[in-house]
XYZ file of C-alpha atoms in Angstrom:
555
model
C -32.531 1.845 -19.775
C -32.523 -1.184 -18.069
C -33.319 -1.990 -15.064
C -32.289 -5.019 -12.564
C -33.873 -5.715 -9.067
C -32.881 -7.023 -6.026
C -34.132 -9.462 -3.875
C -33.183 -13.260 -3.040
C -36.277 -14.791 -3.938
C -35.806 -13.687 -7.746
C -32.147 -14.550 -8.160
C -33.605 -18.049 -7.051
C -36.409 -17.743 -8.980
C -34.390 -16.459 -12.218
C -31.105 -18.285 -12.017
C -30.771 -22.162 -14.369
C -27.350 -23.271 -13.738
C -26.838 -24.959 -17.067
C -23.979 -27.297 -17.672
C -20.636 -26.900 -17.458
C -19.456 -26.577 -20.563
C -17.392 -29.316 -22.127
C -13.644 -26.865 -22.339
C -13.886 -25.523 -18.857
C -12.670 -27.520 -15.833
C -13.177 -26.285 -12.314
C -10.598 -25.826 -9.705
C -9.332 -28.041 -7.690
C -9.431 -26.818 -3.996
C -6.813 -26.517 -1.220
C -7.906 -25.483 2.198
C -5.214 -23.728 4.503
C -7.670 -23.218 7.302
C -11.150 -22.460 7.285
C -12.410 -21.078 4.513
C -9.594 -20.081 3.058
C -9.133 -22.179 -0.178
C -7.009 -21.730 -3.546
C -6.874 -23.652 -6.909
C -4.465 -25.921 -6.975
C -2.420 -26.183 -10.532
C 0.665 -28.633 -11.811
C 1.689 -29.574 -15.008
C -1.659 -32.065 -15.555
C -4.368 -29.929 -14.203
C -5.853 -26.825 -14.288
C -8.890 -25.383 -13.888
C -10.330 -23.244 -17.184
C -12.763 -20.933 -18.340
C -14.764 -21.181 -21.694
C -14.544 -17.931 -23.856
C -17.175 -15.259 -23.297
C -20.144 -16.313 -25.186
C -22.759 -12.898 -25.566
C -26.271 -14.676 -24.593
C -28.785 -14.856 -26.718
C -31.778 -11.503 -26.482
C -33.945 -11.864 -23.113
C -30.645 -14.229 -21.214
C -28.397 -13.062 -19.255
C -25.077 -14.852 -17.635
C -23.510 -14.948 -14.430
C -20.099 -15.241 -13.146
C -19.498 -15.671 -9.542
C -16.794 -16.401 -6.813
C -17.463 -16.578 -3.313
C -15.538 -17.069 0.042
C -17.541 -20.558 -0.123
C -15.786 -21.735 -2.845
C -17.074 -20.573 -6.083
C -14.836 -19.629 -8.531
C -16.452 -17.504 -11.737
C -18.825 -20.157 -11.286
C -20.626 -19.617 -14.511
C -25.133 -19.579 -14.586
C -27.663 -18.383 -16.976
C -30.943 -16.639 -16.453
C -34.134 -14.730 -18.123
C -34.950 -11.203 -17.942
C -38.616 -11.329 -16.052
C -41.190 -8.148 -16.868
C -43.984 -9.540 -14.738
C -42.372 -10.051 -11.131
C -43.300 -7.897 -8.137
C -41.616 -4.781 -8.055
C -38.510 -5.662 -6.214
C -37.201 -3.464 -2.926
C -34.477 -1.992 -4.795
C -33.730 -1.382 -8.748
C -30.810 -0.322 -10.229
C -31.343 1.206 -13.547
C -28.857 1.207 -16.218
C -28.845 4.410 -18.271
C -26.367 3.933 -21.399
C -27.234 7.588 -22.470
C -25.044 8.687 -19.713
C -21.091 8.071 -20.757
C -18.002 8.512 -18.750
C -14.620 7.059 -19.222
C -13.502 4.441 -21.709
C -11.377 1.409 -20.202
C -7.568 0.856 -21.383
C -7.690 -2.896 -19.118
C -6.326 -4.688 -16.607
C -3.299 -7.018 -15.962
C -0.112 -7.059 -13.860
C 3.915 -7.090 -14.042
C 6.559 -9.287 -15.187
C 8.836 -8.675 -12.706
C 12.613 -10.610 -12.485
C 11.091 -12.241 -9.718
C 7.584 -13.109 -11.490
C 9.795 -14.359 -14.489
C 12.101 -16.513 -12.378
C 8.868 -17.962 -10.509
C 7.317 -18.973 -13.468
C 10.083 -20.591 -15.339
C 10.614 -22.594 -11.965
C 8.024 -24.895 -12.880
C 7.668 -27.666 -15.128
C 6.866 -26.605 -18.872
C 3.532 -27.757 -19.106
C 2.708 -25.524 -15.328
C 4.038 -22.928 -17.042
C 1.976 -22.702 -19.917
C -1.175 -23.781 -17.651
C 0.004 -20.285 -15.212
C 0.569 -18.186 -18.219
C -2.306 -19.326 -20.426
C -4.544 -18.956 -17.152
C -3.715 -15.216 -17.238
C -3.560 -14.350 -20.763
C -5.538 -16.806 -23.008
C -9.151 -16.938 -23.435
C -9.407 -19.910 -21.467
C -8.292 -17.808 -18.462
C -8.719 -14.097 -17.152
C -7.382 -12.094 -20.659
C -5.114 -9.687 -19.245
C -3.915 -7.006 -21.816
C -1.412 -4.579 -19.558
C 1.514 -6.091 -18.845
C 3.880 -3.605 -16.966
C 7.602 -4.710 -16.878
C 10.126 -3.063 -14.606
C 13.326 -0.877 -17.175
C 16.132 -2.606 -15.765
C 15.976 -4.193 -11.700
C 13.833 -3.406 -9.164
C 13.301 -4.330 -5.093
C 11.865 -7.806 -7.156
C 15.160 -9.183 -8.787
C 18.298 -11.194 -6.937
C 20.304 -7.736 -7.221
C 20.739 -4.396 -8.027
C 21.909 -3.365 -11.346
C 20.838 -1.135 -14.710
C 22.052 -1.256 -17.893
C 24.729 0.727 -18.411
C 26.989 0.604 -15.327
C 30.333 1.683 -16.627
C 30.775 4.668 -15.235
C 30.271 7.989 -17.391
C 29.317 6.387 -20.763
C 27.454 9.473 -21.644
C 26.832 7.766 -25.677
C 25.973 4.575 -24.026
C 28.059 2.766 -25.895
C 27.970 -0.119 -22.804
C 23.925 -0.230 -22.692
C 22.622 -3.856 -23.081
C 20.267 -6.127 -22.278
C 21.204 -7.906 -19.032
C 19.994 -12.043 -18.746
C 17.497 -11.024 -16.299
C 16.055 -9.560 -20.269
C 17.186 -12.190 -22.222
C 16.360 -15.418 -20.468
C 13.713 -14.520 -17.704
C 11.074 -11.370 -19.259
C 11.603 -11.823 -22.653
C 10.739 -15.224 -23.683
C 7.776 -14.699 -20.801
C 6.957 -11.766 -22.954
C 6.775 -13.692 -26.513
C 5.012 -17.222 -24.671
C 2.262 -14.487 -23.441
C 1.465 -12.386 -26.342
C 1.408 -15.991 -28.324
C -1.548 -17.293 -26.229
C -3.299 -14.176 -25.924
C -6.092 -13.452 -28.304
C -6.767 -9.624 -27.410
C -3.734 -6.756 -28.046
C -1.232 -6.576 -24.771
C -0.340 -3.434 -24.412
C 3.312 -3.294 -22.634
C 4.400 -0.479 -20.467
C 7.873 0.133 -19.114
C 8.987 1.616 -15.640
C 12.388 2.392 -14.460
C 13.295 2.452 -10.915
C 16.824 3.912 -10.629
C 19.040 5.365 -13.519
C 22.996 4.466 -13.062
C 24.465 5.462 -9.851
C 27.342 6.916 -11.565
C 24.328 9.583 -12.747
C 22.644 10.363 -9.392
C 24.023 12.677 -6.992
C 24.102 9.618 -3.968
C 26.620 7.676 -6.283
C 24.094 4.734 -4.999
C 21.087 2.918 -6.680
C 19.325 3.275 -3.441
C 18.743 5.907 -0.631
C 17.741 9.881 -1.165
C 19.075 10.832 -4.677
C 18.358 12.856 -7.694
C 19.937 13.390 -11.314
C 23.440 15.120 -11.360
C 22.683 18.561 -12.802
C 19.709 19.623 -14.060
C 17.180 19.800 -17.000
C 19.114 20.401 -20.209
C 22.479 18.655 -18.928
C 24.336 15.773 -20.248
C 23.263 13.415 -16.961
C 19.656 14.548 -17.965
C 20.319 13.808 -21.923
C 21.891 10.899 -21.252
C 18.946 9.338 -19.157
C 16.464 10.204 -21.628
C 18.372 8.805 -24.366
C 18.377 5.585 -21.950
C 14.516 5.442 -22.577
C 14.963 5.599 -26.046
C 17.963 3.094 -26.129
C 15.766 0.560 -23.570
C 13.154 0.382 -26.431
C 15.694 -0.017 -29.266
C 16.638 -3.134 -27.731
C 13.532 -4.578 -27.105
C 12.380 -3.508 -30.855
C 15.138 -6.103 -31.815
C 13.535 -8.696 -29.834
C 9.928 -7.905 -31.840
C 8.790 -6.296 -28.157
C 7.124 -2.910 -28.862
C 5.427 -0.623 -25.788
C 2.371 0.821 -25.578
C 3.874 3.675 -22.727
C 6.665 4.117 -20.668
C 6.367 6.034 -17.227
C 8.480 8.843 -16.364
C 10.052 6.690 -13.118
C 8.715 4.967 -10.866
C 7.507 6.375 -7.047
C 9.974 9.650 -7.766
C 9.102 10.593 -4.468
C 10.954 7.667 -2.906
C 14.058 9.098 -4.217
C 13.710 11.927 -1.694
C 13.879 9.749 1.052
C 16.423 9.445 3.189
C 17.443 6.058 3.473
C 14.956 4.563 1.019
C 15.618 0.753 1.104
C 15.825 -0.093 -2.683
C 16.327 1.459 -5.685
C 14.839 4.878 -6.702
C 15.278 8.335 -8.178
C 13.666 11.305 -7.246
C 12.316 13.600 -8.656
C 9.847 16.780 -7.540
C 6.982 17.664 -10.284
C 9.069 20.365 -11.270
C 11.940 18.353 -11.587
C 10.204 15.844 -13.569
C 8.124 18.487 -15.376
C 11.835 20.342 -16.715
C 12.972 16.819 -17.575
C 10.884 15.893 -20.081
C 9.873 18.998 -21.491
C 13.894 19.397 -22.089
C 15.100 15.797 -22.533
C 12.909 12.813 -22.161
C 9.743 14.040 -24.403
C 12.053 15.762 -27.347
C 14.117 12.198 -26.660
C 10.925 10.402 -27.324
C 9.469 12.545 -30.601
C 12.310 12.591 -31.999
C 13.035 9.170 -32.113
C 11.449 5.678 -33.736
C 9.475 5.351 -30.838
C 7.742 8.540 -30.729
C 4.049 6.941 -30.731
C 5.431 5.690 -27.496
C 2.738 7.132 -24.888
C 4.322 8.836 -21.504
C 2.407 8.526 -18.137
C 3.899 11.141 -15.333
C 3.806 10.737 -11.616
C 3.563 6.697 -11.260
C 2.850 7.061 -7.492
C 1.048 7.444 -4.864
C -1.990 9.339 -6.171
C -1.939 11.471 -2.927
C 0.440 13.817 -4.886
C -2.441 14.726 -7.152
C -3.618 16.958 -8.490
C -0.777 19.133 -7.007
C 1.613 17.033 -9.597
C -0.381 17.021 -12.556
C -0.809 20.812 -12.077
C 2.822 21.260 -12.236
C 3.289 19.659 -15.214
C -0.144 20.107 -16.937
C -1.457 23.239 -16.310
C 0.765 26.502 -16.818
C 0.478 29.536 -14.759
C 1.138 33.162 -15.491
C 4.023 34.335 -12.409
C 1.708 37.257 -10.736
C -1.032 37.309 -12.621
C -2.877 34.207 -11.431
C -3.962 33.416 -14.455
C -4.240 29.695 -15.338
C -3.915 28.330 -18.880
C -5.226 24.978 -20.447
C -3.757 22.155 -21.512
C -2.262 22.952 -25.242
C -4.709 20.982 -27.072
C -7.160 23.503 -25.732
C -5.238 26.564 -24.673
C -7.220 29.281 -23.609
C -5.776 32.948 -24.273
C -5.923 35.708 -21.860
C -5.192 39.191 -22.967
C -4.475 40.331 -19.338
C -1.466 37.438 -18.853
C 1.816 38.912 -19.840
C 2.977 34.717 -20.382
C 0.701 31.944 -22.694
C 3.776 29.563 -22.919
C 5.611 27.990 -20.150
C 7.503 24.847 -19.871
C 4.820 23.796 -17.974
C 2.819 23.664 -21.643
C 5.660 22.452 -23.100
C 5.714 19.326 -20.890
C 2.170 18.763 -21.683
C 2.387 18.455 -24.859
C 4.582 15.019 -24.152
C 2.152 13.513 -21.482
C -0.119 11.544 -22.699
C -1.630 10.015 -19.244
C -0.784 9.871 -15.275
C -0.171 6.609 -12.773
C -1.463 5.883 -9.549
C -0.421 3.449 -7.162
C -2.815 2.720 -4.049
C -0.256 2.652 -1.197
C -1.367 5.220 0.385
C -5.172 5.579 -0.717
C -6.132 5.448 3.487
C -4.658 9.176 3.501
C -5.310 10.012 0.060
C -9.610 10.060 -0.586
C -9.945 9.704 -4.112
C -11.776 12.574 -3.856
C -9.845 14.934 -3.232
C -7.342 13.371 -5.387
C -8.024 11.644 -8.787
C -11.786 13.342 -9.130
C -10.196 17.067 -9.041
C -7.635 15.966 -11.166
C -9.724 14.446 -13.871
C -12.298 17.797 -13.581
C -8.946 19.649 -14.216
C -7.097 17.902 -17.269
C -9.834 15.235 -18.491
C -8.266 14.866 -21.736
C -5.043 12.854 -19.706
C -6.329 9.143 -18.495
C -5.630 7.976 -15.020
C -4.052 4.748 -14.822
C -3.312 2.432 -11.834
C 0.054 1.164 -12.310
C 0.967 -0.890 -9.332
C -0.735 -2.559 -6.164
C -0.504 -5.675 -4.077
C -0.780 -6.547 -0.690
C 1.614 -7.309 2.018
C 3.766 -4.539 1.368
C 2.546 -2.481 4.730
C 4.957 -3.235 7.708
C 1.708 -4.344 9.835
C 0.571 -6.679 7.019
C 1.801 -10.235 6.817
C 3.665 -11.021 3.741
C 1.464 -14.404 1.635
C -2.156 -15.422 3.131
C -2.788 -18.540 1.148
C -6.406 -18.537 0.620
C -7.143 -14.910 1.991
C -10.609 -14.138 0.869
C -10.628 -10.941 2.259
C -7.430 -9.611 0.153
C -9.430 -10.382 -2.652
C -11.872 -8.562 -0.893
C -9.154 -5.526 -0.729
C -8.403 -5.448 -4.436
C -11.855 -5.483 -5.675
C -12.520 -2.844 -3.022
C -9.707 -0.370 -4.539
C -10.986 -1.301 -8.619
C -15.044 -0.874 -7.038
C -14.719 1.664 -4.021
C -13.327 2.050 -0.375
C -17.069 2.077 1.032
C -17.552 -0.299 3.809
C -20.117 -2.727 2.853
C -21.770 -5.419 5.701
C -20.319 -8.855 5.376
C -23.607 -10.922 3.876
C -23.700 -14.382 3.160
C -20.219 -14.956 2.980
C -19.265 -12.637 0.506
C -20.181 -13.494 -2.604
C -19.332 -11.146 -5.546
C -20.197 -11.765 -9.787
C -20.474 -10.258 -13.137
C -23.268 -10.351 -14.834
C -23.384 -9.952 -18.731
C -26.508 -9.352 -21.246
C -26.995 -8.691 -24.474
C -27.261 -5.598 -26.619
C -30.899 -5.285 -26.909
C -31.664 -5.171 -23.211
C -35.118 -4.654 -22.450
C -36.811 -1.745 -21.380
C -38.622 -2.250 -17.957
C -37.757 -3.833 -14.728
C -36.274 -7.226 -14.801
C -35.406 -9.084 -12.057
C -31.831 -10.781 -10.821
C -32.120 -10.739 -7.174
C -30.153 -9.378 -3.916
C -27.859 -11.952 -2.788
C -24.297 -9.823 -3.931
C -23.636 -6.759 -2.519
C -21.343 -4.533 -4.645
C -18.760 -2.201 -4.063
C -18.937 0.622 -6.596
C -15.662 0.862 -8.683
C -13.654 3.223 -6.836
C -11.341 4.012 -9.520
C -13.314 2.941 -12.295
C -16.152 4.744 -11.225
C -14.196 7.671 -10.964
C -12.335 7.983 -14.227
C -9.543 5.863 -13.885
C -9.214 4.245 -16.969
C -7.614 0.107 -15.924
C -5.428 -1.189 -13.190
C -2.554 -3.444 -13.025
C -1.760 -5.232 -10.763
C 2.183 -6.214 -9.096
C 4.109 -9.040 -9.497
C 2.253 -11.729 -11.768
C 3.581 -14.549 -9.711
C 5.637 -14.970 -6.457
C 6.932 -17.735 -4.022
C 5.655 -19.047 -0.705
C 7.839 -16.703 1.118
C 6.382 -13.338 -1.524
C 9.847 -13.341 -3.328
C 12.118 -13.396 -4.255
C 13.444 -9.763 -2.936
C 16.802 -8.457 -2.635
C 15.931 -6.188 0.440
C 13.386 -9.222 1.265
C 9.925 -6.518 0.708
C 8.492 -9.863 0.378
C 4.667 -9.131 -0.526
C 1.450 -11.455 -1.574
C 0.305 -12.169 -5.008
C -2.394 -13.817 -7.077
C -0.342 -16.450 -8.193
C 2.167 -18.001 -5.347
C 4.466 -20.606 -6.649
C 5.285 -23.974 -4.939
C 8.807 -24.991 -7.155
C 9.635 -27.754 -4.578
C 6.920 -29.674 -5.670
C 5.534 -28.031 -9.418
C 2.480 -26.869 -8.338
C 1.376 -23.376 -8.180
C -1.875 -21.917 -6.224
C -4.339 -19.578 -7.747
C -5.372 -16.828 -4.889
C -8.580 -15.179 -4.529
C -7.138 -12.053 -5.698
C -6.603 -14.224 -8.757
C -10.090 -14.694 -9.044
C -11.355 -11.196 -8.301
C -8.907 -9.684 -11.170
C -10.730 -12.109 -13.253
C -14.344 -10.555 -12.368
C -13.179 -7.246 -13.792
C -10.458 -8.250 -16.499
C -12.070 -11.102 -18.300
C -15.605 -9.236 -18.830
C -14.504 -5.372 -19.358
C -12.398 -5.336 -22.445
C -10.397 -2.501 -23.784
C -12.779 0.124 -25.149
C -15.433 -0.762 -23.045
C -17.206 2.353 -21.676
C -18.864 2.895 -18.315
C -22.026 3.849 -18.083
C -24.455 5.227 -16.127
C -26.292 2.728 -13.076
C -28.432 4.154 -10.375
C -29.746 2.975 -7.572
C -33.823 3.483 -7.072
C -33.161 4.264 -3.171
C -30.425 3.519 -0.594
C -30.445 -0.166 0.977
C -30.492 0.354 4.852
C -29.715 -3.750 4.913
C -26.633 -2.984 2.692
C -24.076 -1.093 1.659
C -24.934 -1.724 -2.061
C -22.247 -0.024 -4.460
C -22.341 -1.199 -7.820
C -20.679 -0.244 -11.788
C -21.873 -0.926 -15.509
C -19.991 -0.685 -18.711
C -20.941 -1.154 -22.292
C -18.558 -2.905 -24.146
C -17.035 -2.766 -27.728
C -19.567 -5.763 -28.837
C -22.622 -3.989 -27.527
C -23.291 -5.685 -24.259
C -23.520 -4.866 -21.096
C -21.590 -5.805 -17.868
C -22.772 -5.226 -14.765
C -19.786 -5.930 -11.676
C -20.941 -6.508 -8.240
C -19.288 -7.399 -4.923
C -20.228 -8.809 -1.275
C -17.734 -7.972 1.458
């Protein structure tokens, strides 16, 4: 075990800012109003990070960003055995495993693509590299909408000709072409860890739904079985054909996007609903035999892709079967428990599970949805499925303004839903790091001091398994949007003069995506007694390479 204390005198005491190494190059700092700042990046300058460097036995590092101004400011230190005993120790316990992590990135949205390619060459390498090389914050999700969404110019899909059941009109639109694909091939060039790509669609061809309309309350003609509902599937299938040909392969697809919008009278932008047991006959009838029977059948499907308040009602539907009358419930089919006294052991409700390989949240809604209640019973229930968050950003709540250059505190919010949605006491200024050691950590208290307070990882820290953020870049106005949903993002683009502004949020993805790599496990980290000065929440992982990362936050 290891164990870290708290206490400002130690982190002074502790902490040697060496120098900056000679590859990295700090931001360069725009105020809009007090204290909040962003970096500032054109086609000459940017700021940079050095790779991750394990530190040598008895060092550790320490990356922080605070509401001051740092930004994964980087500092070294020494593990102390002699100190006082500190007021508080966490103790890191790596016999105690939970989830592994998949990662973290965002979405290349029409409008992300079109924001990006709006600067000058070199700014777009600089925005792209500072997301996906090792210079920057090493994404490795990259979600990308199947067709248009509320972020392109218009509406559209990819077959529009009306009842082209063979889909002998499906292509590529130049929305695929020019815009995500070549963002696509530019990122996975610069990136030194595996993206894995995952695909959404938001609406399938109105000429399939019962509204006639890409938007508003509609379903799938029909149902399960039917040639609207074979024809959609094979749309899946037909969408990754033509991004094989472009040497683009996916890691997952989701089953739609928000289904529940599609229920909604009047929804704004495009959608298709579906219940769970609408979505649950789909693909045990059409989209999963679509999938496994085709070249893509190592393809991984994630259900819901919502708001995770529909859990675990929704991953019982399509997870767990039950007996009609006998109230007997059966496992998933990888571990299917018989009962002798349940007159049915194989419903489509098995069937579909078979198919699923994982289930999407989105955070929308987290204020009426406690996690809980929510992901927590739903991970006790099917823990062989991971939980993955597959959209968020900011802004997109009527009450909330649309882009807060600078915001601190939406940083704040995103680190918040990754850590935990316990309130923590605003101390000195908000400050919040990552601190990495090396494998062989040592076995009594060391000290690193008190003056972070963390947020525990409130979906890492209960099971969820990486989270992705929305749009990877978007204008000054949070577009561009074809119903004008204009939201915030990390990156905001200035075109008119080739310049593009790193957010906080930028900076607070970085704290979790840069340090936790995929197959990184989280570990156990407990807390010697409960800080009545602060609200201190806090997470630890052991990654792939043997060290340890602790992540902690200061609201």
């Amino acid at each position: 075990m290891w164990a870290q204390c708290a206490g400002v005198l130690g982190w002074l005491l502790l902490l040697q800012v060496v120098p900056r190494a000679a590859g990295a190059r700090p931001c360069s700092p725009k105020y809009f109003g007090r204290d909040s700042m962003v970096c500032v990046c054109n086609a000459t300058y940017c700021d940079v990070l050095d790779p991750v460097v394990l530190p040598a036995p008895g060092i550790y590092v320490k990356y922080e960003s605070s509401k001051a101004g740092k930004r994964l400011e980087r500092s070294e230190g020494s593990f102390q055995r002699s100190l006082r005993a500190p007021d508080l120790v966490l103790t890191v316990d790596t016999t105690q495993r939970y989830q592994k992590v998949k990662g973290f990135g965002g979405s290349v949205t029409d409008s992300a693509a079109i924001n990006i390619l709006s600067l000058p060459e070199k700014a777009q390498d600089h925005l792209l590299r500072s997301y996906f090389s090792e210079e920057g914050l090493e994404y490795n999700l990259v979600r990308i909408p199947m067709a248009s969404c509320d972020f392109s110019l218009h509406a559209y899909t990819y077959d529009d000709v009306p009842y082209d059941y063979e889909l002998t009109h499906f292509s590529l639109r130049d929305e695929d072409t020019k815009l995500k694909i070549p963002i696509l091939h530019r990122a996975l060039a610069m990136a030194k860890r595996r993206l894995s790509l995952y695909a959404s669609p938001w609406t399938s061809p109105a000429w399939m739904k019962t509204s006639e309309s890409f938007i508003g309350k509609g379903t799938l003609k029909g149902q399960a079985g039917d040639k609207y509902h074979k024809t959609w599937a094979n749309y899946f299938v037909r969408f990754l054909d033509e991004y094989a040909k472009h040497n683009l392969t996916f890691w997952a697809v989701t089953a739609e996007n928000e289904p529940s919008a599609g229920l909604i009278n009047n929804y704004p932008f495009q959608c298709l609903g579906f219940t769970a047991e609408q979505q649950r006959d789909f693909i045990v009838q059409d989209l999963g035999p679509a999938l496994a029977n085709s070249s893509h059948r190592d393809v991984q499907l994630i259900i819901l892709d919502d708001n995770r308040l529909h859990l675990p009602h929704w991953a019982k539907v399509l997870l767990r079967p039950v007996a009609p009358g006998c109230g007997c419930w059966c496992a998933a089919p990888q571990h299917l428990a018989l009962d002798d006294s349940c007159p049915f052991q194989v419903l489509e409700d098995e069937q579909a599970a078979r198919y699923v390989h994982g289930i999407g949240i989105h955070w929308y809604l987290d204020f009426i949805g406690p996690i809980q209640d929510t992901v927590v019973p739903t991970h006790e229930l099917f823990p062989d499925y991971f939980i993955l968050a597959t959209e968020a950003c900011i802004g997109a709540h009527f009450w909330e303004r649309d882009v807060i250059l600078g915001c601190w505190e939406r940083g704040n919010q995103y680190s918040h839903s990754i850590l935990t949605v316990r309130a923590c006491p605003s101390l000195h200024g908000g400050t919040w790091g990552v601190v990495l050691a090396p494998p062989s950590l040592p076995s009594s208290p060391c000290c690193l001091g008190r003056c972070l307070c963390c947020l525990l990882l409130q979906n890492l820290n209960h099971f969820v398994t990486g989270w992705t953020d929305w749009n990877l870049a978007l204008d000054l106005e949070g577009g561009p949007n074809w119903v004008k949903n204009y939201v915030d993002s990390p990156v905001i683009v200035d075109s008119s003069e080739g310049i593009f502004y790193k957010q906080p949020m930028f900076y607070h993805m970085g704290h979790f995506s840069k340090f936790i790599p995929e197959g990184s496990q989280r570990v156990g980290l407990v807390a010697s007694k409960e800080s009545k000065k602060t609200d201190l929440e806090y997470s630890a992982f052991v990654r792939p390479d043997g060290a340890v990362v602790v992540v902690v936050l200061n609201r």
